[in-house]
Amino acid sequence: MSNFDMIAQLFVSGLAVGSIYALVALGYVLVYVSVNVVNFAQGDFAMIAAYFMVTLVVGLHVPWLIALIIGILLIGIFGFVFQLGTFQPLKNRKRAFLPIMISTVGGSIFLEHLFLLVYGPYPQKLPGLFAVDTINIAGVHVYPQYILILVVTIIMVALLMWFFEKTMIGRQMQATAQDPSTARLMGIRVTLMTTLTWMISASLGGLAGILIAPVFMVTTTMGSLIALKAFAASIVGGFSSVKGAIIGGISIGLIETFGAAYISGAYRDAFAFVILVLFLIFKPYGLFGEKVSQKV
């Protein structure tokens, strides 16, 4: 393998992994901008959706693409239920940021143990959509699942942009995020908009889990590491910025992939947190974000 081929493979791999972080980071940002809450269970939506896919594809033999649609719908409904238990009971408290954040931490721990009880401690394997392990693109062998991740992420980001900019519901969700009181006076159903935000956020996390599940094993802890990397991506990009979440996620994916290849594979997971610490020290608001403490 030539040096160019290796760099090309690493670049595609880094983009794909970074896209997963970007999808989860988008979920963080949507909820934070909409209701001023950091949802620490965001990574668990990825884990839950992956288990849903294992049940549908392996257990019930549902075709992969149909299972993907069902899985996204199920995790969206799950996001609705999750916010009923962790957000709605606490949202009207004064200084609700910390209680809700702790509530999502508790929800995350509960979900991991619940799925451990249901599915057991052994990792599960989700078959991929493709029959071949690699495909040849211009002489570079690429894992087809990575191509699928990139294509789906591009389509999803484009759909989100269109939804928020061109549809009435999207504009109402933006108005709710900017000023809930004014939005309520304008006749916008604020509770419905925030609920939709939670469901979209859960669906983004679930989509990330479904796409990455064929690459790794499905375990009850798979969401935790993804969530930590996505959280680092959110900080790098700026916690209130959609553009920042995408760029931050892809940057983290590329840095850890090239870092693991050229510096040390043993420290692959550490690179994201080194970048996170550097940003917290020298650029705490991220590339495109605002001062988080002002919203707290």
Coordinates of C-alpha atoms in Angstrom, one line a residue, residues 5-246:
D5 CA -3.5 5.1 -0.4
M6 CA -3.0 4.9 3.4
I7 CA -3.6 8.6 3.8
A8 CA -6.8 8.4 1.7
Q9 CA -8.1 5.4 3.7
L10 CA -7.4 7.2 7.0
F11 CA -9.1 10.4 5.6
V12 CA -12.3 8.5 4.7
S13 CA -12.2 6.6 8.0
G14 CA -11.7 9.9 10.0
L15 CA -14.5 11.6 8.1
A16 CA -16.9 8.7 8.7
V17 CA -16.1 8.5 12.5
G18 CA -16.2 12.2 12.7
S19 CA -19.6 12.2 11.1
I20 CA -20.9 10.0 13.8
Y21 CA -19.6 12.4 16.4
A22 CA -21.2 15.3 14.5
L23 CA -24.6 13.6 14.5
V24 CA -24.5 13.1 18.2
A25 CA -23.1 16.6 18.8
L26 CA -26.0 18.0 16.8
G27 CA -28.3 16.4 19.2
Y28 CA -26.5 18.0 22.1
V29 CA -26.7 21.4 20.4
L30 CA -30.3 21.2 19.4
V31 CA -31.4 20.5 23.0
Y32 CA -29.1 23.0 24.5
V33 CA -30.1 25.8 22.2
S34 CA -33.8 25.0 22.6
V35 CA -34.2 24.4 26.3
N36 CA -30.8 25.4 27.8
V37 CA -30.0 21.8 28.9
V38 CA -27.1 19.6 28.4
N39 CA -28.5 16.1 27.9
F40 CA -25.9 13.6 29.1
A41 CA -27.9 10.7 27.9
Q42 CA -27.5 11.7 24.3
G43 CA -25.0 8.9 23.7
D44 CA -27.4 6.3 25.1
F45 CA -29.8 7.0 22.3
A46 CA -27.1 5.7 20.0
M47 CA -26.8 2.5 22.1
I48 CA -30.6 2.0 22.3
A49 CA -31.1 2.4 18.6
A50 CA -28.3 -0.1 17.9
Y51 CA -30.0 -2.6 20.1
F52 CA -33.3 -1.9 18.3
M53 CA -31.6 -2.7 15.0
V54 CA -30.1 -6.0 16.4
T55 CA -33.6 -7.0 17.5
L56 CA -35.1 -6.1 14.1
V57 CA -32.4 -7.4 11.8
V58 CA -31.0 -10.4 13.7
G59 CA -34.0 -11.4 15.8
L60 CA -36.9 -10.6 13.5
H61 CA -35.1 -10.7 10.1
V62 CA -36.5 -7.3 9.0
P63 CA -34.7 -6.0 5.9
W64 CA -31.9 -3.6 6.9
L65 CA -33.3 -0.4 5.3
I66 CA -36.8 -1.0 6.6
A67 CA -35.3 -1.7 10.1
L68 CA -33.4 1.5 9.8
I69 CA -36.6 3.5 9.3
I70 CA -38.4 1.6 12.1
G71 CA -35.4 2.1 14.4
I72 CA -35.3 5.8 13.8
L73 CA -39.1 6.1 14.5
L74 CA -38.7 4.0 17.7
I75 CA -35.8 6.1 19.1
G76 CA -37.7 9.3 18.3
I77 CA -40.7 8.0 20.3
F78 CA -38.2 7.0 23.0
G79 CA -36.8 10.5 23.1
F80 CA -40.4 11.7 23.7
V81 CA -40.7 9.4 26.7
F82 CA -37.3 10.3 28.0
Q83 CA -38.0 14.0 28.1
L84 CA -41.3 13.2 29.9
G85 CA -39.3 11.6 32.7
T86 CA -36.2 13.8 32.9
F87 CA -37.1 17.3 31.5
Q88 CA -40.8 18.0 31.9
P89 CA -41.1 17.5 35.7
L90 CA -38.2 19.9 36.4
K91 CA -38.5 22.5 33.6
N92 CA -40.4 25.1 35.6
R93 CA -38.0 25.1 38.6
K94 CA -35.8 28.1 39.2
R95 CA -32.3 27.5 37.9
A96 CA -33.5 24.2 36.4
F97 CA -30.3 23.7 34.4
L98 CA -28.4 21.7 37.1
P99 CA -31.4 19.5 38.3
I100 CA -32.3 18.6 34.7
M101 CA -28.6 17.9 33.8
I102 CA -28.3 15.6 36.8
S103 CA -31.6 14.0 35.8
T104 CA -30.2 13.2 32.4
V105 CA -27.1 11.6 34.0
G106 CA -29.4 9.5 36.2
G107 CA -31.5 8.6 33.1
S108 CA -28.3 7.5 31.3
I109 CA -27.2 5.2 34.1
F110 CA -30.7 3.8 34.4
L111 CA -30.9 3.1 30.6
E112 CA -27.5 1.4 30.5
H113 CA -28.4 -1.0 33.3
L114 CA -31.9 -1.6 31.9
F115 CA -30.4 -2.7 28.5
L116 CA -27.7 -4.7 30.3
L117 CA -30.6 -6.6 32.1
V118 CA -32.6 -7.1 28.9
Y119 CA -29.8 -8.0 26.4
G120 CA -27.2 -9.4 28.8
P121 CA -23.5 -8.6 29.2
Y122 CA -22.2 -10.1 25.9
P123 CA -21.6 -7.8 22.9
Q124 CA -24.0 -8.2 20.0
K125 CA -23.1 -8.1 16.3
L126 CA -25.2 -6.1 13.8
P127 CA -24.6 -7.2 10.2
G128 CA -23.9 -4.4 7.8
L129 CA -25.9 -3.5 4.8
F130 CA -23.2 -4.5 2.3
A131 CA -22.1 -8.1 1.5
V132 CA -18.5 -7.0 0.7
D133 CA -15.9 -5.9 3.2
T134 CA -14.2 -3.3 1.1
I135 CA -14.8 -1.5 -2.3
N136 CA -12.2 -0.1 -4.6
I137 CA -12.5 3.6 -5.4
A138 CA -9.7 4.9 -7.6
G139 CA -7.3 2.3 -6.3
V140 CA -8.1 3.0 -2.7
H141 CA -9.9 0.2 -0.7
V142 CA -12.6 1.7 1.5
Y143 CA -15.0 0.1 3.9
P144 CA -18.5 0.6 2.3
Q145 CA -20.1 1.3 5.7
Y146 CA -18.0 4.4 5.9
I147 CA -19.3 5.6 2.6
L148 CA -22.9 5.0 3.8
I149 CA -22.1 7.0 7.0
L150 CA -20.8 9.9 4.9
V151 CA -23.7 9.9 2.5
V152 CA -26.4 9.6 5.2
T153 CA -24.8 12.3 7.3
I154 CA -24.6 14.8 4.3
I155 CA -28.3 14.0 3.5
M156 CA -29.3 14.4 7.1
V157 CA -27.6 17.7 7.6
A158 CA -29.1 19.1 4.4
L159 CA -32.6 17.9 5.5
L160 CA -32.1 19.6 8.9
M161 CA -31.1 22.8 7.3
W162 CA -34.1 22.7 5.0
F163 CA -36.4 21.8 7.8
F164 CA -35.3 24.6 10.1
E165 CA -35.1 27.3 7.4
K166 CA -38.0 26.4 5.0
T167 CA -40.7 24.8 7.1
M168 CA -43.2 26.5 9.4
I169 CA -42.5 24.0 12.2
G170 CA -38.8 24.5 11.9
R171 CA -39.2 28.3 12.1
Q172 CA -41.4 27.9 15.1
M173 CA -38.8 25.7 16.8
Q174 CA -36.2 28.4 16.1
A175 CA -38.4 31.1 17.5
T176 CA -39.0 28.9 20.6
A177 CA -35.3 28.4 21.1
Q178 CA -34.6 32.1 20.8
D179 CA -37.3 33.4 23.1
P180 CA -39.9 31.0 24.5
S181 CA -42.0 33.7 26.2
T182 CA -42.3 35.8 23.0
A183 CA -43.0 32.6 21.0
R184 CA -45.8 31.7 23.4
L185 CA -47.3 35.2 23.0
M186 CA -47.2 34.7 19.2
G187 CA -49.3 31.6 19.6
I188 CA -46.6 29.0 19.1
R189 CA -47.1 25.9 21.1
V190 CA -43.8 26.0 23.0
T191 CA -44.2 22.6 24.8
L192 CA -44.9 20.9 21.5
M193 CA -41.8 22.6 19.9
T194 CA -39.5 21.6 22.7
T195 CA -40.9 18.0 22.6
L196 CA -40.2 17.8 18.9
T197 CA -36.6 19.1 19.6
W198 CA -36.0 16.2 22.0
M199 CA -37.4 13.7 19.5
I200 CA -35.2 15.0 16.7
S201 CA -32.2 15.0 19.0
A202 CA -32.9 11.4 20.0
S203 CA -33.3 10.4 16.4
L204 CA -29.9 12.0 15.4
G205 CA -28.2 10.1 18.3
G206 CA -30.1 6.9 17.2
L207 CA -29.1 7.3 13.6
A208 CA -25.4 7.6 14.6
G209 CA -25.7 4.4 16.7
I210 CA -27.3 2.5 13.8
L211 CA -24.7 3.6 11.3
I212 CA -21.7 2.8 13.5
A213 CA -23.0 -0.4 15.0
P214 CA -21.9 -2.7 12.1
V215 CA -18.3 -1.3 12.5
F216 CA -18.1 -2.0 16.2
M217 CA -19.9 -4.5 18.5
V218 CA -23.1 -3.4 20.1
T219 CA -22.7 -3.1 23.9
T220 CA -24.5 -1.2 26.7
T221 CA -21.4 1.1 27.0
M222 CA -20.9 1.9 23.4
G223 CA -22.9 5.1 23.7
S224 CA -20.8 6.5 26.6
L225 CA -17.6 6.8 24.6
I226 CA -19.4 8.2 21.5
A227 CA -21.1 10.7 23.8
L228 CA -17.9 11.9 25.3
K229 CA -16.3 12.4 21.9
A230 CA -19.4 14.2 20.7
F231 CA -19.4 16.4 23.8
A232 CA -15.7 17.3 23.1
A233 CA -16.8 18.0 19.5
S234 CA -19.5 20.3 20.8
I235 CA -17.1 22.2 22.9
V236 CA -14.6 22.5 20.0
G237 CA -17.2 23.8 17.6
G238 CA -19.1 26.0 20.2
F239 CA -21.9 24.5 22.2
S240 CA -24.6 26.6 20.6
S241 CA -23.6 26.3 17.0
V242 CA -24.9 23.7 14.5
K243 CA -22.1 24.5 12.1
G244 CA -19.6 24.2 15.0
A245 CA -21.0 20.7 16.0
I246 CA -20.5 19.4 12.4

